[in-house]
mmCIF file of C-alpha atoms in Angstrom:
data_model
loop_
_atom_site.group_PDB
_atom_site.id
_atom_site.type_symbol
_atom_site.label_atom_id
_atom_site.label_comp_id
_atom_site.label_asym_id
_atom_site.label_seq_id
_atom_site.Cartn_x
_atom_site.Cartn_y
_atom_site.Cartn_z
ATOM 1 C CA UNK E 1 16.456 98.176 15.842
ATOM 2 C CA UNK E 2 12.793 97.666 16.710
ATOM 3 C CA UNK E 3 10.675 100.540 17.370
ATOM 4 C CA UNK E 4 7.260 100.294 18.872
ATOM 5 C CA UNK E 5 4.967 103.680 18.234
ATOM 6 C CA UNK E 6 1.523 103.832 19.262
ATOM 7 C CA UNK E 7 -0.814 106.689 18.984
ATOM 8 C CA UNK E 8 -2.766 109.207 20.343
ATOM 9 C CA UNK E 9 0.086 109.727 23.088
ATOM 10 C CA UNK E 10 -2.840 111.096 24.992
ATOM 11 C CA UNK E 11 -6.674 110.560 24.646
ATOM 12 C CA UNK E 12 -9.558 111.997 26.492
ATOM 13 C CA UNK E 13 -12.878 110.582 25.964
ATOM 14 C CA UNK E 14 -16.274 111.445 27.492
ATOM 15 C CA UNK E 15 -17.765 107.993 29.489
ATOM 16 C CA UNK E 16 -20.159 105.979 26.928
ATOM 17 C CA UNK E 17 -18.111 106.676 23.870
ATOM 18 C CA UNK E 18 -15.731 104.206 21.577
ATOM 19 C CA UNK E 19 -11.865 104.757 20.703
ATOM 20 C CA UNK E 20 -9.314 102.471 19.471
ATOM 21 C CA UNK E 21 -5.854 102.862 20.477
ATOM 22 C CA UNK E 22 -2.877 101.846 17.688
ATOM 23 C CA UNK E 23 0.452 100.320 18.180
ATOM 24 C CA UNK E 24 2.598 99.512 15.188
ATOM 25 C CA UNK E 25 6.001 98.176 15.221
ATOM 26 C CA UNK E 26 9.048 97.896 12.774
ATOM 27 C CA UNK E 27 10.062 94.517 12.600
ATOM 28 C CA UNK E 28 8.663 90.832 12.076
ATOM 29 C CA UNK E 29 7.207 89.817 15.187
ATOM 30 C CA UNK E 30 3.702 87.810 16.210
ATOM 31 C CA UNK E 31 4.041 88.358 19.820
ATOM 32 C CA UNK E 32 2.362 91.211 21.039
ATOM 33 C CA UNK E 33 1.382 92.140 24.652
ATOM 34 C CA UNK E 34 -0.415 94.881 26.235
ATOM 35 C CA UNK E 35 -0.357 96.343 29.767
ATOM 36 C CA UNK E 36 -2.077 98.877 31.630
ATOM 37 C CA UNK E 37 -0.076 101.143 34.417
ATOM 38 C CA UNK E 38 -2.129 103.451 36.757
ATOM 39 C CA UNK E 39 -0.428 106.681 37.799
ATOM 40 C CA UNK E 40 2.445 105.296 40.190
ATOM 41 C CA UNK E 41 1.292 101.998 40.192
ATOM 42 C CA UNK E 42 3.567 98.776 38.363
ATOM 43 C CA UNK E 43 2.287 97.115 34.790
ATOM 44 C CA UNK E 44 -0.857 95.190 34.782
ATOM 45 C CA UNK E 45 -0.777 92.138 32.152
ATOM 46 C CA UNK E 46 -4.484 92.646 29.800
ATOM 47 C CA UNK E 47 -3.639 90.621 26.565
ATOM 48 C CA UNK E 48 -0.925 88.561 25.158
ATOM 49 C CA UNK E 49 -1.366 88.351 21.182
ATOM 50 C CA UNK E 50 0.445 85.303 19.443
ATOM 51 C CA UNK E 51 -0.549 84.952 16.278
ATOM 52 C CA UNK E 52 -1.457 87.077 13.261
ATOM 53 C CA UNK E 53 -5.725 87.501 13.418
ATOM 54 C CA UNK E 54 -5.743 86.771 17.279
ATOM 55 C CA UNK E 55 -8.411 88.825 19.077
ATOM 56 C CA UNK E 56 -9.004 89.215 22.518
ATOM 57 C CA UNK E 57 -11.459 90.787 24.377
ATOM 58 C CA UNK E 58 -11.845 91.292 28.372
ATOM 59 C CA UNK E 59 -14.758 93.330 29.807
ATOM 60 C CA UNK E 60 -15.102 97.174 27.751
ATOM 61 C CA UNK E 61 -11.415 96.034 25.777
ATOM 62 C CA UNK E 62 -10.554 94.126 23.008
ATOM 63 C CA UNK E 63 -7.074 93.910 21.385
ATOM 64 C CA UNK E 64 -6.237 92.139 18.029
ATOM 65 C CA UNK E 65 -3.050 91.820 16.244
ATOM 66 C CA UNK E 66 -2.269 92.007 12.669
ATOM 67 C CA UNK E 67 0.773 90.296 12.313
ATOM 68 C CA UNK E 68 1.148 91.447 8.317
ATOM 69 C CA UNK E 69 0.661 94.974 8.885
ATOM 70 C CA UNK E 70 2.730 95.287 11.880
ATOM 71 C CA UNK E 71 0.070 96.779 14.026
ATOM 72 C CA UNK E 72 -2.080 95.750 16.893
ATOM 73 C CA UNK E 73 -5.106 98.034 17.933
ATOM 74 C CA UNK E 74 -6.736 98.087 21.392
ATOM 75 C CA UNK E 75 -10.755 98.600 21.018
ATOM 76 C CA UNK E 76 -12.263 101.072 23.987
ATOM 77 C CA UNK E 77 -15.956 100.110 23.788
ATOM 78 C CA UNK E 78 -18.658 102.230 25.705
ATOM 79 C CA UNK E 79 -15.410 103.645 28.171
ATOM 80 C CA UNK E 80 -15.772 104.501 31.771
ATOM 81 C CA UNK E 81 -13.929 106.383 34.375
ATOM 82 C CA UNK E 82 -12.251 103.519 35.765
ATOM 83 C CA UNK E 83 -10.415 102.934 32.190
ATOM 84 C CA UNK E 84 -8.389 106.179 32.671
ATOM 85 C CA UNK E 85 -4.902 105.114 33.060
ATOM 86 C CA UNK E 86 -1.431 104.765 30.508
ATOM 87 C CA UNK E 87 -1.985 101.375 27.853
ATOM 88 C CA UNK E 88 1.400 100.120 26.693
ATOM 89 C CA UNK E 89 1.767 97.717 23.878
ATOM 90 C CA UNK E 90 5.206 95.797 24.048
ATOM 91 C CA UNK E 91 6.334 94.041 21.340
ATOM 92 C CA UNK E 92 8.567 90.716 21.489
ATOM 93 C CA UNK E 93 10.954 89.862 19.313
ATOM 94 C CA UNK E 94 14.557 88.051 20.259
ATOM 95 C CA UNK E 95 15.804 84.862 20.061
ATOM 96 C CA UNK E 96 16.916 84.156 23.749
ATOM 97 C CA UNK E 97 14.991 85.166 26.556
ATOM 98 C CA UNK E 98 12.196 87.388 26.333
ATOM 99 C CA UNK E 99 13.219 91.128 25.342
ATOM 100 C CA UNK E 100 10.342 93.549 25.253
ATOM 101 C CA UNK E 101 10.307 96.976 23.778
ATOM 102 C CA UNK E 102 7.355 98.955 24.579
ATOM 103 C CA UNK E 103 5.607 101.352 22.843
ATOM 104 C CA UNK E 104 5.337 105.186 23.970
ATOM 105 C CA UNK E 105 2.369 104.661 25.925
ATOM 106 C CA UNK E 106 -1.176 106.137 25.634
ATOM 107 C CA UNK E 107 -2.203 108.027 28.366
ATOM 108 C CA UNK E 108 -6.810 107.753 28.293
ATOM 109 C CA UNK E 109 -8.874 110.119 30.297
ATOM 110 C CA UNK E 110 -12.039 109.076 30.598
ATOM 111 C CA UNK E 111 -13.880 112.520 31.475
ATOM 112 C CA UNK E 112 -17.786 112.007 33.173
ATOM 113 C CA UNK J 1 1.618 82.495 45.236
ATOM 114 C CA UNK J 2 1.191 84.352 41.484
ATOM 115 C CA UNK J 3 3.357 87.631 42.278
ATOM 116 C CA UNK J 4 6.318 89.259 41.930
ATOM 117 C CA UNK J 5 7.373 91.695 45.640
ATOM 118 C CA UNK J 6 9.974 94.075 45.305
ATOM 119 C CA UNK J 7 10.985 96.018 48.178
ATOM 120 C CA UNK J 8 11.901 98.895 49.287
ATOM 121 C CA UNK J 9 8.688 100.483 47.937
ATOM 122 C CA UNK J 10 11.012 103.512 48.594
ATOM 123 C CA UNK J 11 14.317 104.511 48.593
ATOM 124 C CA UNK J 12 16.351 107.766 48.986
ATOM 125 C CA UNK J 13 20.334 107.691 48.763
ATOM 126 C CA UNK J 14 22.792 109.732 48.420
ATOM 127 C CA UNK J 15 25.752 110.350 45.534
ATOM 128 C CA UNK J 16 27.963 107.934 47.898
ATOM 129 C CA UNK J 17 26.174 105.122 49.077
ATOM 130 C CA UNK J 18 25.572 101.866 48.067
ATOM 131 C CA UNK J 19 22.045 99.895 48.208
ATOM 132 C CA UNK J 20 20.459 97.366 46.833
ATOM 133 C CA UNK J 21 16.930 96.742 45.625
ATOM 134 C CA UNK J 22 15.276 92.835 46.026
ATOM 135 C CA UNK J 23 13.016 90.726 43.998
ATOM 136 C CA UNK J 24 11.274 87.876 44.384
ATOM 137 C CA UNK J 25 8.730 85.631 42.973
ATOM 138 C CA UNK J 26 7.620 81.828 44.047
ATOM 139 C CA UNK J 27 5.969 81.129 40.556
ATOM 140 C CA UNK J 28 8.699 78.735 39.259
ATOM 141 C CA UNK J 29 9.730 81.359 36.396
ATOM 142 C CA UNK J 30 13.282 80.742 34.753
ATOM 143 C CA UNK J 31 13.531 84.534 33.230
ATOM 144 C CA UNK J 32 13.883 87.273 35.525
ATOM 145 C CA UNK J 33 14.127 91.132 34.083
ATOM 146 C CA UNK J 34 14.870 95.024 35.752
ATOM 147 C CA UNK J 35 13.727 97.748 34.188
ATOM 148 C CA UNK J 36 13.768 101.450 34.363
ATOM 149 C CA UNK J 37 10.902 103.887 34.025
ATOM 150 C CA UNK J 38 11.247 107.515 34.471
ATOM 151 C CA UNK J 39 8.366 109.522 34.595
ATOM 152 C CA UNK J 40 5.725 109.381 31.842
ATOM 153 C CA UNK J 41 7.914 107.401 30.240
ATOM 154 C CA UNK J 42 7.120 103.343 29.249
ATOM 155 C CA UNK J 43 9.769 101.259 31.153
ATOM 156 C CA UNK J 44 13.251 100.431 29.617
ATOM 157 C CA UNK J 45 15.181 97.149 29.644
ATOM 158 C CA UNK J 46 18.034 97.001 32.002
ATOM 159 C CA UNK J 47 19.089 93.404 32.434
ATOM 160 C CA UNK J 48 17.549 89.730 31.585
ATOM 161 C CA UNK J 49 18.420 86.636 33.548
ATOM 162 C CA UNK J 50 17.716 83.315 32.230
ATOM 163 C CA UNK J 51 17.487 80.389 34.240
ATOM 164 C CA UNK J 52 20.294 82.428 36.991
ATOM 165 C CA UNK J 53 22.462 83.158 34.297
ATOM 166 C CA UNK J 54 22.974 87.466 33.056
ATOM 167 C CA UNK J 55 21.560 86.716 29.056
ATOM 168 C CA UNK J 56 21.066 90.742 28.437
ATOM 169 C CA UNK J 57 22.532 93.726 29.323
ATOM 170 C CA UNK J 58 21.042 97.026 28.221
ATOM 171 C CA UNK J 59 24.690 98.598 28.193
ATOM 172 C CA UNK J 60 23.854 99.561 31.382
ATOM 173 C CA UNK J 61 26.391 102.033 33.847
ATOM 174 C CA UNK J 62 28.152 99.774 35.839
ATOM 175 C CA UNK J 63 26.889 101.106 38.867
ATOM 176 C CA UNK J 64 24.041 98.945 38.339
ATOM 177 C CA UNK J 65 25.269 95.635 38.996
ATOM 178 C CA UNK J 66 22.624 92.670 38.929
ATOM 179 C CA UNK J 67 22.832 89.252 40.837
ATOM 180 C CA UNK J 68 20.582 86.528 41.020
ATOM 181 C CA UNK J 69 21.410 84.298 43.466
ATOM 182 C CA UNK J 70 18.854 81.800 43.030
ATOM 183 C CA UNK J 71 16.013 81.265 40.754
ATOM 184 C CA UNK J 72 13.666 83.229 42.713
ATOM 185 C CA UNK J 73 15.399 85.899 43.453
ATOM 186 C CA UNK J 74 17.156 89.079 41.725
ATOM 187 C CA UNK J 75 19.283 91.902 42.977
ATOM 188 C CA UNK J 76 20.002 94.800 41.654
ATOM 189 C CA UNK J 77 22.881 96.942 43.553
ATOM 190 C CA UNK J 78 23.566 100.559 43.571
ATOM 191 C CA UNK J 79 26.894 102.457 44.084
ATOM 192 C CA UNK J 80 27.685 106.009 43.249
ATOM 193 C CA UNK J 81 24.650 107.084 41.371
ATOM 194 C CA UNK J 82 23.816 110.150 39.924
ATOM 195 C CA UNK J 83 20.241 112.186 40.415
ATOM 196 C CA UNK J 84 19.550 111.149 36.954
ATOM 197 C CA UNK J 85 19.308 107.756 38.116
ATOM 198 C CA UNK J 86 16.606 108.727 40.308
ATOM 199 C CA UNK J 87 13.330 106.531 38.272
ATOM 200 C CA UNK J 88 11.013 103.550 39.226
ATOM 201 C CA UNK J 89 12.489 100.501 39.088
ATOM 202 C CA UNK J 90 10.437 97.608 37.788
ATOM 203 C CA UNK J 91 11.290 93.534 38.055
ATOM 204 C CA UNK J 92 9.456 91.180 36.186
ATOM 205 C CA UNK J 93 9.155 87.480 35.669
ATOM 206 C CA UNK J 94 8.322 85.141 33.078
ATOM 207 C CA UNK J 95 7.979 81.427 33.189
ATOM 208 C CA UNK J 96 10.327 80.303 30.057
ATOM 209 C CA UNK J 97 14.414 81.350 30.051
ATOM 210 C CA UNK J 98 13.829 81.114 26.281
ATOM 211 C CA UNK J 99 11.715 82.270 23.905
ATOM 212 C CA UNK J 100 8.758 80.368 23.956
ATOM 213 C CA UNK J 101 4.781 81.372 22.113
ATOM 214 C CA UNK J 102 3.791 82.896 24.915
ATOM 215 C CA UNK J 103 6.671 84.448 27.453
ATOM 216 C CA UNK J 104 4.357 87.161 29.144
ATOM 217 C CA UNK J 105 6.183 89.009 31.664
ATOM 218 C CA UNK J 106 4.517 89.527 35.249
ATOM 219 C CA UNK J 107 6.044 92.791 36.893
ATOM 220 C CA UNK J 108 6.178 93.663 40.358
ATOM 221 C CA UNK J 109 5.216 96.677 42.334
ATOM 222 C CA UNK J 110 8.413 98.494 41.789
ATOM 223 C CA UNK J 111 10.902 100.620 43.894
ATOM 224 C CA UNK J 112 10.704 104.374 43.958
ATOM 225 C CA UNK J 113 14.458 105.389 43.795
ATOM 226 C CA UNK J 114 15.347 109.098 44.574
ATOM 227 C CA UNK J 115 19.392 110.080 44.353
ATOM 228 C CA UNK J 116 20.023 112.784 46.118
#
């Protein structure tokens, strides 16, 4: 069974500063995804990963995946307050149809 | 049009009833998903349709019962829940039925479902 873990579960971080965000998972898999939810609010699509080395960047985040290791990190650079929200990493794996399992979820607080 | 609408935004039911919740998306996608998030929680597969056809079921209660009666559009109805049912529920849509390199999954606004 796949399992997805990411951690910190919860991060705060003062505006300005850098944090990276981890998400490993259990099995073989080089498609990685991650999504950003605001409190009450549906899943936002920021970066699909598809191969092992792939970086991607977008604005203050950048996501790569390292397809050997299992483990994709998501880069926080120079944070502000309108970061703060949950970051899921979802990890895809199956042979028919498209069957995510997401990690735990990192809930960032970006404090002023 | 490059979204997925779910409505109600809201619904509150009782032990008895029976509702349904609708999706819909005009992107051409062949995969169609529901999911199920409680709180502080990341969302949890429930059921994947490819290209109108039920491919995955989470071993989900059977009072969730899916539909899809066309490719744009996905049911989900409810009969006799419980209060633990009571979560957001999420549908999403991807543009492949099969697994493809790149099946990203756009999700819609959700439905906020509270069993009373």
């Amino acid at each position: 069974e796949l399992k997805v873990e990411q951690n910190p579960l919860f991060l705060s971080m003062q505006e300005g500063k850098n944090y990276t965000i981890y998400c490993n998972y259990s099995t073989t898999s080089d498609r990685l995804y991650w999504y950003r939810q605001d409190p009450g609010k549906s899943l936002e699509s920021l970066f699909v990963l598809l191969s092992n080395g792939a970086v991607k960047q977008e604005g203050r985040l950048m996501a790569s995946l390292d397809t050997k290791a299992r483990l994709s990190t998501l880069h926080i650079t120079a944070a502000v307050h309108d970061l703060s929200a949950t970051y899921f990493c979802a990890v895809d794996n199956t042979g028919t149809a498209s069957k995510l399992t997401f990690g735990t979820g990192t809930r960032l607080q970006v404090t002023l | 049009d490059t979204e997925v609408t779910q409505t109600p935004k809201h619904l509150v039911m009782g032990m008895t009833n029976k509702k349904s919740l609708k999706c819909e998306q005009h992107m051409g996608h062949r995969a169609m998903y529901w999911y199920k998030q409680k709180a502080k929680k990341p969302p949890e597969l429930m059921f994947v349709y490819s290209y109108e056809k039920l491919s995955i079921n989470e071993s989900v209660p059977s009072r969730f019962s899916p539909e899809c009666p066309n490719s744009s559009l996905l049911n989900l109805h409810l009969h006799a829940l419980q209060p633990e049912d009571s979560a957001l529920y999420l549908c999403a849509s991807s543009r492949y039925g099969t697994i493809s390199p790149a099946n990203e999954q756009f999700f819609g606004p959700g439905t906020r479902l509270t069993v009373l």
